[in-house]
Amino acid sequence: MRFSLLPKLYNSPARRLFPPFHRRILFNYMSTGLPQLGLATKPPTTAAEKVQKFQQVFHSTHTGTWDKCWDEGLTPWDLGSPTPVLVHLHNTGSLPKGRALVPGCGSGYDVVAVACAERHVVGLDMSDIAIKKAIELTSSSPNAEHCTFLKTDFFTWSPDQLFDLIFYYTFFCAIEPELRSLWAKKMSNLLKPDGDLITLIYPIDDHEGGPPFKVSVADYEEALHPVGFEATQISENELAIAPRKGREKLGRWRRSLHRASL
């Protein structure tokens, strides 16, 4: 089934649905609850100042938001290196071969880290600047021929081929909870019947409001079970970066066709 629910419900492309939520994302290295401070009068230097500036950018513009953040270096979600647990899974031979997808790839570190002769990785992002950074990073990689970067909207993109692996991080916590079923349906539409979906479940805590909205394993199950996914692994992410330790789990999911209700 094609992912056509968004245009039917909202009579607009998905990119018009989600920017209002994106503008309110609090990427304070994903540590929730920072106070809302006044406008800074000097270039941001500390982590808190960069988060404050990032919030101001997202609240002040409707178009070109992601490019503006990349242009001004307001990208606290960007670790400047691959996600550690993803690198570990790659190095231990724990990732499927074939075609892999990294939505919201940013500057492309995760794409480059797991691309190899046995695995072609596609990175998606909505920012021209991010994609340009990713292509520049890839140009110096010996696995450049095994990477593809596309500027596109994840929710409206329809590739010619499905994927054996999708790796996804912080988008689930950024969307309104009532939209999580749409996220799950898109995952189902992009992944092969026997493919692997790998998610980092974050932030697991009791904070109110969002985004980022608090999440739980049960929230993922509620979204993914109706479209046929079952967890094959749920575990603490021991390789999470320091601010996320204890609030992040690794989830691996596969299609259980008898449960699908599409």
Coordinates of C-alpha atoms in Angstrom, one line a residue:
M1 CA 0.0 0.0 0.0
R2 CA 1.4 3.4 -1.0
F3 CA 1.9 6.0 1.7
S4 CA -1.0 8.3 0.6
L5 CA -2.6 9.1 3.9
L6 CA -0.9 12.4 4.5
P7 CA -2.1 14.1 1.3
K8 CA -5.6 12.7 1.9
L9 CA -5.7 13.9 5.5
Y10 CA -4.1 17.3 5.1
N11 CA -4.4 18.0 1.4
S12 CA -0.8 19.0 1.3
P13 CA 2.6 17.4 0.9
A14 CA 4.2 16.0 4.1
R15 CA 6.8 18.8 4.1
R16 CA 4.0 21.2 4.9
L17 CA 2.8 19.0 7.7
F18 CA 5.9 18.6 9.7
P19 CA 7.9 21.9 9.7
P20 CA 5.7 23.4 12.5
F21 CA 6.8 20.5 14.7
H22 CA 10.4 20.7 13.6
R23 CA 10.6 24.3 14.5
R24 CA 9.9 23.4 18.1
I25 CA 12.5 20.6 18.4
L26 CA 14.7 20.9 21.5
F27 CA 18.0 19.3 20.4
N28 CA 20.0 20.2 23.5
Y29 CA 22.1 17.2 22.9
M30 CA 18.7 15.7 23.7
S31 CA 18.8 16.7 27.3
T32 CA 15.3 18.0 28.0
G33 CA 14.3 20.8 30.3
L34 CA 16.7 23.6 29.6
P35 CA 15.3 27.0 30.5
Q36 CA 14.2 29.4 27.8
L37 CA 16.7 32.1 27.9
G38 CA 16.7 35.6 26.3
L39 CA 18.2 36.4 23.0
A40 CA 22.0 36.1 23.0
T41 CA 23.9 39.2 21.9
K42 CA 27.1 37.5 21.0
P43 CA 27.8 34.3 18.9
P44 CA 26.8 31.2 20.9
T45 CA 29.8 29.4 22.4
T46 CA 28.5 27.1 25.2
A47 CA 26.2 24.1 24.6
A48 CA 23.3 25.9 26.3
E49 CA 23.8 29.1 24.1
K50 CA 23.9 27.0 20.9
V51 CA 20.7 25.3 21.9
Q52 CA 19.0 28.6 22.7
K53 CA 20.1 30.0 19.3
F54 CA 18.9 26.8 17.6
Q55 CA 15.4 27.2 19.2
Q56 CA 15.2 30.8 18.1
V57 CA 16.0 29.9 14.5
F58 CA 13.3 27.1 14.5
H59 CA 10.7 29.5 16.0
S60 CA 11.4 32.4 13.6
T61 CA 11.2 30.9 10.2
H62 CA 8.9 28.6 8.1
T63 CA 11.1 28.0 5.1
G64 CA 14.8 27.0 4.8
T65 CA 14.9 26.1 8.5
W66 CA 17.2 23.2 8.2
D67 CA 19.6 25.0 5.8
K68 CA 19.7 28.0 8.2
C69 CA 20.6 25.8 11.1
W70 CA 23.4 24.1 9.1
D71 CA 24.6 27.4 7.7
E72 CA 24.9 28.9 11.3
G73 CA 26.4 25.7 12.8
L74 CA 23.3 25.2 15.0
T75 CA 23.3 21.4 14.6
P76 CA 23.5 19.9 18.2
W77 CA 22.1 16.6 16.9
D78 CA 25.2 16.2 14.7
L79 CA 27.8 14.3 16.7
G80 CA 30.6 15.0 14.2
S81 CA 31.2 11.3 14.0
P82 CA 29.2 8.1 13.4
T83 CA 26.7 6.9 16.0
P84 CA 28.8 4.6 18.2
V85 CA 26.4 1.7 18.4
L86 CA 25.9 1.6 14.7
V87 CA 29.6 1.4 14.1
H88 CA 29.8 -1.5 16.6
L89 CA 27.0 -3.4 14.8
H90 CA 28.8 -2.9 11.5
N91 CA 32.2 -4.0 12.9
T92 CA 30.7 -7.1 14.5
G93 CA 28.9 -8.2 11.3
S94 CA 25.5 -7.6 12.9
L95 CA 24.0 -5.6 10.1
P96 CA 22.2 -7.1 7.0
K97 CA 23.8 -6.7 3.6
G98 CA 22.1 -5.3 0.6
R99 CA 20.4 -1.9 0.6
A100 CA 20.3 0.3 3.7
L101 CA 18.6 3.6 4.3
V102 CA 19.5 6.4 6.8
P103 CA 16.7 9.0 6.9
G104 CA 17.7 12.4 8.2
C105 CA 21.4 11.5 7.5
G106 CA 22.7 15.0 8.1
S107 CA 26.4 15.3 7.3
G108 CA 26.5 11.6 6.4
Y109 CA 28.7 10.1 9.0
D110 CA 26.4 7.1 9.6
V111 CA 26.0 6.5 5.9
V112 CA 29.8 6.4 5.3
A113 CA 30.5 4.3 8.4
V114 CA 28.4 1.3 7.2
A115 CA 28.7 1.5 3.4
C116 CA 30.8 -1.3 1.9
A117 CA 30.9 -3.5 -1.1
E118 CA 28.2 -5.7 0.4
R119 CA 25.9 -2.8 1.4
H120 CA 24.8 0.2 -0.5
V121 CA 23.6 3.0 1.8
V122 CA 21.2 5.8 0.9
G123 CA 21.1 8.9 3.0
L124 CA 18.2 11.3 3.0
D125 CA 18.0 14.8 4.3
M126 CA 15.9 17.9 3.6
S127 CA 18.8 20.3 3.8
D128 CA 20.9 21.2 0.7
I129 CA 23.8 22.1 3.0
A130 CA 23.7 18.8 4.9
I131 CA 23.7 16.9 1.6
K132 CA 26.6 18.9 0.3
K133 CA 28.5 18.2 3.5
A134 CA 27.7 14.5 3.2
I135 CA 28.9 14.3 -0.4
E136 CA 32.1 16.1 0.6
L137 CA 32.7 13.6 3.4
T138 CA 32.0 10.7 1.1
S139 CA 34.5 12.0 -1.5
S140 CA 37.4 11.0 0.7
S141 CA 36.0 7.6 1.6
P142 CA 37.2 4.4 -0.1
N143 CA 33.5 3.3 -0.1
A144 CA 32.2 6.4 -1.9
E145 CA 30.8 4.3 -4.7
H146 CA 28.6 2.5 -2.2
C147 CA 26.8 5.7 -0.9
T148 CA 24.0 7.8 -2.4
F149 CA 22.7 11.0 -0.9
L150 CA 19.4 12.6 -1.8
K151 CA 17.7 15.8 -0.8
T152 CA 14.1 14.8 -0.3
D153 CA 11.2 14.5 2.2
F154 CA 11.2 11.1 3.8
F155 CA 7.4 11.0 4.1
T156 CA 6.8 11.7 0.4
W157 CA 9.7 9.8 -1.2
S158 CA 9.0 6.7 -3.2
P159 CA 12.1 4.8 -4.1
D160 CA 12.2 2.2 -7.0
Q161 CA 13.6 -0.5 -4.6
L162 CA 12.9 -1.4 -1.0
F163 CA 15.5 -1.7 1.7
D164 CA 17.1 -4.6 3.7
L165 CA 17.9 -2.2 6.6
I166 CA 16.7 1.1 7.9
F167 CA 18.5 2.9 10.7
Y168 CA 16.6 5.6 12.5
Y169 CA 17.3 7.8 15.5
T170 CA 15.5 10.9 16.8
F171 CA 12.6 11.6 14.4
F172 CA 10.1 9.5 16.3
C173 CA 10.4 11.7 19.4
A174 CA 10.1 14.9 17.4
I175 CA 6.7 14.3 15.9
E176 CA 3.3 14.7 17.7
P177 CA 2.4 11.3 19.3
E178 CA -0.8 11.0 17.2
L179 CA 1.4 11.0 14.1
R180 CA 3.5 8.0 15.1
S181 CA 1.3 5.6 13.2
L182 CA 2.2 7.5 10.0
W183 CA 5.9 7.1 10.7
A184 CA 5.4 3.3 11.2
K185 CA 3.4 3.0 8.0
K186 CA 6.1 4.7 6.0
M187 CA 8.7 2.4 7.6
S188 CA 6.6 -0.6 6.5
N189 CA 6.4 0.7 3.0
L190 CA 10.1 1.2 2.6
L191 CA 11.4 -2.0 4.2
K192 CA 11.5 -5.4 2.5
P193 CA 9.3 -8.0 4.2
D194 CA 12.3 -9.7 5.8
G195 CA 14.2 -6.4 6.4
D196 CA 15.6 -5.0 9.7
L197 CA 14.5 -1.8 11.3
I198 CA 16.9 -0.5 13.8
T199 CA 15.8 2.3 16.1
L200 CA 17.4 4.1 19.0
I201 CA 14.6 4.7 21.5
Y202 CA 15.1 8.1 23.1
P203 CA 14.4 10.0 25.3
I204 CA 13.1 7.6 27.9
D205 CA 12.2 9.8 30.8
D206 CA 9.2 11.5 32.5
H207 CA 9.5 15.1 31.1
E208 CA 6.3 16.8 30.0
G209 CA 5.6 18.3 26.5
G210 CA 7.8 18.4 23.6
P211 CA 9.3 18.0 21.1
P212 CA 11.2 16.0 21.9
F213 CA 8.4 14.0 23.4
K214 CA 9.2 11.3 25.9
V215 CA 9.1 7.9 24.4
S216 CA 9.0 4.3 25.7
V217 CA 9.3 0.8 24.2
A218 CA 5.5 0.6 24.6
D219 CA 5.1 3.7 22.4
Y220 CA 7.1 2.0 19.6
E221 CA 5.2 -1.2 20.0
E222 CA 1.9 0.7 19.7
A223 CA 3.0 2.2 16.4
L224 CA 4.8 -0.7 14.9
H225 CA 2.7 -3.8 15.9
P226 CA -0.3 -2.8 13.7
V227 CA 1.9 -2.7 10.6
G228 CA 3.4 -6.1 11.3
F229 CA 6.6 -5.4 13.2
E230 CA 7.8 -7.4 16.2
A231 CA 10.9 -6.6 18.3
T232 CA 13.8 -9.0 18.0
Q233 CA 15.9 -7.1 20.4
I234 CA 15.3 -4.4 23.0
S235 CA 18.4 -3.6 25.2
E236 CA 20.1 -0.7 26.9
N237 CA 22.4 1.2 24.6
E238 CA 25.6 0.9 26.4
L239 CA 27.4 2.9 23.7
A240 CA 25.1 6.0 24.0
I241 CA 26.8 9.3 24.2
A242 CA 27.2 10.6 27.8
P243 CA 24.1 12.9 28.0
R244 CA 21.9 10.1 26.8
K245 CA 23.2 7.3 29.0
G246 CA 20.4 5.5 30.8
R247 CA 17.7 7.1 28.7
E248 CA 18.3 5.3 25.4
K249 CA 17.6 1.8 24.3
L250 CA 18.5 -0.1 21.1
G251 CA 15.5 -1.6 19.3
R252 CA 15.6 -4.0 16.4
W253 CA 12.4 -4.9 14.6
R254 CA 11.3 -7.3 11.9
R255 CA 8.1 -7.9 10.0
S256 CA 5.8 -10.5 11.4
L257 CA 3.5 -10.9 8.5
H258 CA 0.7 -12.6 10.3
R259 CA 0.3 -9.5 12.5
A260 CA 0.1 -7.0 9.7
S261 CA -3.2 -5.2 9.4
L262 CA -2.5 -3.1 6.3

